[in-house]
Amino acid sequence: MAGRHTDARFEYGSRKKLTPQDIADMFNDYAEDYEQEYLNIGLRSHIVVGDFMAKTVPEEDRSKVKVLDVGAGTGLLGNELKNLGFTHIDALDPAEKMLDVSRRRNIYQRLICAFMNKNRNDDIDTDYYDYIVASAAFNEGLVPSEAFQEMIRIVKPGGRITFTVPTKFINNSDDLRNRLRPLIDQMAREGVWEVTSVALEDGELSYTHGPGTMFSLKVLVSEKIF
């Protein structure tokens, strides 16, 4: 495999030593090969999220709602949503070349090159999206637990943040291991959101990622600082 930081493509723990720019460089360097490499390991987290969205959003409403695909990459999840009838989908990803690949698919209305973290992105209005989705994005160096602060701000009250996370991703990340579930539970107790969680068995996310969880957080407030 050619490119920078190739060891960190599948060895997620090795990403701890990388800077955000290193992470973006890593994804940029294998943007053209990303889909094939991950489909070769049976990646299907995008299908899991798409299936949940199809069950949650009535077919007649799918062309009306605004969706943000976080860690959109080359557009696997976006394409899944498009095929289900969602038409207003934006993409956010820190790797410009990954977004360049997704641009060819004509899925997204807007491409935003940025990390999702707790920092306010002034290019996105408060209470703008009906749904935020992410598949395989909550992992070391990409989307941290603190990103919920910004996600809450940009999703409308009554909207949802839906994402998958393999258990091994949580165990390999100090942040996710120590903060993800406690923060989800704390925000539920404080009335920030209502939690739906679905346990996923080995093989439901990919051949190699092991078991995990799909979370869907129905947000009840406009903003929450933590």
PDB file of N, CA, C and O in Angstrom, residues 2 17 23 33 55 64 66 70 76 96 100 102 111 127 129 143 153 155 161 165-166 190 193 195-196 211:
ATOM      1  N   ALA A   2       0.655   2.122  -0.958  1.00  0.00           N
ATOM      2  CA  ALA A   2       1.411   3.366  -1.029  1.00  0.00           C
ATOM      3  C   ALA A   2       0.681   4.455  -0.252  1.00  0.00           C
ATOM      4  O   ALA A   2      -0.524   4.388  -0.055  1.00  0.00           O
ATOM      5  N   LYS A  17      -1.025   8.380  17.667  1.00  0.00           N
ATOM      6  CA  LYS A  17       0.172   9.210  17.535  1.00  0.00           C
ATOM      7  C   LYS A  17       0.053  10.220  16.394  1.00  0.00           C
ATOM      8  O   LYS A  17       0.953  11.035  16.196  1.00  0.00           O
ATOM      9  N   ILE A  23      -4.173  12.459   9.885  1.00  0.00           N
ATOM     10  CA  ILE A  23      -5.362  11.660   9.599  1.00  0.00           C
ATOM     11  C   ILE A  23      -5.934  12.035   8.233  1.00  0.00           C
ATOM     12  O   ILE A  23      -6.260  11.165   7.409  1.00  0.00           O
ATOM     13  N   ASP A  33      -8.674   4.067  -3.442  1.00  0.00           N
ATOM     14  CA  ASP A  33      -8.725   2.636  -3.113  1.00  0.00           C
ATOM     15  C   ASP A  33      -9.603   2.320  -1.907  1.00  0.00           C
ATOM     16  O   ASP A  33      -9.814   1.148  -1.584  1.00  0.00           O
ATOM     17  N   LYS A  55     -36.530   2.661   8.099  1.00  0.00           N
ATOM     18  CA  LYS A  55     -37.578   2.304   9.047  1.00  0.00           C
ATOM     19  C   LYS A  55     -38.084   3.517   9.822  1.00  0.00           C
ATOM     20  O   LYS A  55     -39.230   3.525  10.294  1.00  0.00           O
ATOM     21  N   LYS A  64     -37.859  15.399   1.644  1.00  0.00           N
ATOM     22  CA  LYS A  64     -38.071  16.693   2.299  1.00  0.00           C
ATOM     23  C   LYS A  64     -37.062  16.971   3.400  1.00  0.00           C
ATOM     24  O   LYS A  64     -36.797  18.132   3.721  1.00  0.00           O
ATOM     25  N   LYS A  66     -33.510  17.127   5.625  1.00  0.00           N
ATOM     26  CA  LYS A  66     -32.104  17.456   5.396  1.00  0.00           C
ATOM     27  C   LYS A  66     -31.227  16.534   6.244  1.00  0.00           C
ATOM     28  O   LYS A  66     -31.429  16.418   7.451  1.00  0.00           O
ATOM     29  N   VAL A  70     -21.758  12.483   8.289  1.00  0.00           N
ATOM     30  CA  VAL A  70     -20.496  12.843   8.949  1.00  0.00           C
ATOM     31  C   VAL A  70     -19.471  11.742   8.719  1.00  0.00           C
ATOM     32  O   VAL A  70     -19.765  10.561   8.903  1.00  0.00           O
ATOM     33  N   LEU A  76     -20.345   6.062   0.494  1.00  0.00           N
ATOM     34  CA  LEU A  76     -21.046   4.779   0.610  1.00  0.00           C
ATOM     35  C   LEU A  76     -22.404   4.941   1.296  1.00  0.00           C
ATOM     36  O   LEU A  76     -23.418   4.437   0.802  1.00  0.00           O
ATOM     37  N   GLU A  96     -10.132  16.053   1.591  1.00  0.00           N
ATOM     38  CA  GLU A  96     -10.644  16.650   0.363  1.00  0.00           C
ATOM     39  C   GLU A  96     -10.730  15.639  -0.778  1.00  0.00           C
ATOM     40  O   GLU A  96     -11.684  15.645  -1.567  1.00  0.00           O
ATOM     41  N   ASP A 100     -13.698  14.428  -3.180  1.00  0.00           N
ATOM     42  CA  ASP A 100     -13.613  14.475  -4.640  1.00  0.00           C
ATOM     43  C   ASP A 100     -14.194  13.206  -5.262  1.00  0.00           C
ATOM     44  O   ASP A 100     -14.880  13.258  -6.294  1.00  0.00           O
ATOM     45  N   SER A 102     -16.480  11.271  -3.838  1.00  0.00           N
ATOM     46  CA  SER A 102     -17.933  11.295  -3.624  1.00  0.00           C
ATOM     47  C   SER A 102     -18.620  12.262  -4.584  1.00  0.00           C
ATOM     48  O   SER A 102     -19.777  12.027  -4.986  1.00  0.00           O
ATOM     49  N   LEU A 111     -20.616  19.737  -0.089  1.00  0.00           N
ATOM     50  CA  LEU A 111     -19.464  19.019   0.435  1.00  0.00           C
ATOM     51  C   LEU A 111     -18.703  19.941   1.376  1.00  0.00           C
ATOM     52  O   LEU A 111     -18.245  21.021   0.969  1.00  0.00           O
ATOM     53  N   ASP A 127     -29.634  24.312  14.201  1.00  0.00           N
ATOM     54  CA  ASP A 127     -30.940  23.670  13.946  1.00  0.00           C
ATOM     55  C   ASP A 127     -31.210  23.517  12.444  1.00  0.00           C
ATOM     56  O   ASP A 127     -32.343  23.678  11.987  1.00  0.00           O
ATOM     57  N   TYR A 129     -30.216  20.667  10.292  1.00  0.00           N
ATOM     58  CA  TYR A 129     -30.466  19.322   9.770  1.00  0.00           C
ATOM     59  C   TYR A 129     -31.551  18.590  10.555  1.00  0.00           C
ATOM     60  O   TYR A 129     -31.699  18.761  11.763  1.00  0.00           O
ATOM     61  N   VAL A 143     -13.905  10.995  14.608  1.00  0.00           N
ATOM     62  CA  VAL A 143     -14.993  11.675  15.323  1.00  0.00           C
ATOM     63  C   VAL A 143     -14.906  11.311  16.800  1.00  0.00           C
ATOM     64  O   VAL A 143     -15.099  10.152  17.168  1.00  0.00           O
ATOM     65  N   ARG A 153     -26.031  21.062  18.216  1.00  0.00           N
ATOM     66  CA  ARG A 153     -26.309  22.431  17.752  1.00  0.00           C
ATOM     67  C   ARG A 153     -26.909  22.446  16.349  1.00  0.00           C
ATOM     68  O   ARG A 153     -27.840  23.211  16.066  1.00  0.00           O
ATOM     69  N   VAL A 155     -28.383  19.951  14.551  1.00  0.00           N
ATOM     70  CA  VAL A 155     -29.581  19.155  14.268  1.00  0.00           C
ATOM     71  C   VAL A 155     -30.777  19.817  14.957  1.00  0.00           C
ATOM     72  O   VAL A 155     -30.650  20.404  16.031  1.00  0.00           O
ATOM     73  N   ILE A 161     -29.464  11.833  15.699  1.00  0.00           N
ATOM     74  CA  ILE A 161     -28.070  11.526  15.397  1.00  0.00           C
ATOM     75  C   ILE A 161     -27.957  10.008  15.421  1.00  0.00           C
ATOM     76  O   ILE A 161     -28.135   9.383  16.469  1.00  0.00           O
ATOM     77  N   VAL A 165     -20.941   2.000  15.835  1.00  0.00           N
ATOM     78  CA  VAL A 165     -19.582   1.949  16.365  1.00  0.00           C
ATOM     79  C   VAL A 165     -19.261   0.519  16.791  1.00  0.00           C
ATOM     80  O   VAL A 165     -19.978  -0.055  17.618  1.00  0.00           O
ATOM     81  N   PRO A 166     -18.232  -0.088  16.206  1.00  0.00           N
ATOM     82  CA  PRO A 166     -17.821  -1.415  16.661  1.00  0.00           C
ATOM     83  C   PRO A 166     -17.246  -1.354  18.078  1.00  0.00           C
ATOM     84  O   PRO A 166     -16.593  -0.364  18.449  1.00  0.00           O
ATOM     85  N   GLU A 190     -30.172  14.068  31.566  1.00  0.00           N
ATOM     86  CA  GLU A 190     -30.394  15.523  31.602  1.00  0.00           C
ATOM     87  C   GLU A 190     -31.462  15.984  30.612  1.00  0.00           C
ATOM     88  O   GLU A 190     -31.732  17.177  30.517  1.00  0.00           O
ATOM     89  N   TRP A 193     -31.437  14.202  25.078  1.00  0.00           N
ATOM     90  CA  TRP A 193     -31.896  13.317  24.008  1.00  0.00           C
ATOM     91  C   TRP A 193     -32.509  12.047  24.576  1.00  0.00           C
ATOM     92  O   TRP A 193     -32.369  11.744  25.767  1.00  0.00           O
ATOM     93  N   VAL A 195     -32.546   7.917  23.859  1.00  0.00           N
ATOM     94  CA  VAL A 195     -31.579   6.976  23.275  1.00  0.00           C
ATOM     95  C   VAL A 195     -32.260   5.706  22.785  1.00  0.00           C
ATOM     96  O   VAL A 195     -33.014   5.066  23.518  1.00  0.00           O
ATOM     97  N   THR A 196     -31.978   5.363  21.536  1.00  0.00           N
ATOM     98  CA  THR A 196     -32.274   4.036  21.010  1.00  0.00           C
ATOM     99  C   THR A 196     -30.939   3.375  20.710  1.00  0.00           C
ATOM    100  O   THR A 196     -30.087   3.965  20.040  1.00  0.00           O
ATOM    101  N   PRO A 211     -18.478  -7.400  16.915  1.00  0.00           N
ATOM    102  CA  PRO A 211     -19.783  -6.873  17.316  1.00  0.00           C
ATOM    103  C   PRO A 211     -19.706  -5.374  17.598  1.00  0.00           C
ATOM    104  O   PRO A 211     -18.615  -4.803  17.723  1.00  0.00           O
TER     105      PRO A 211
END
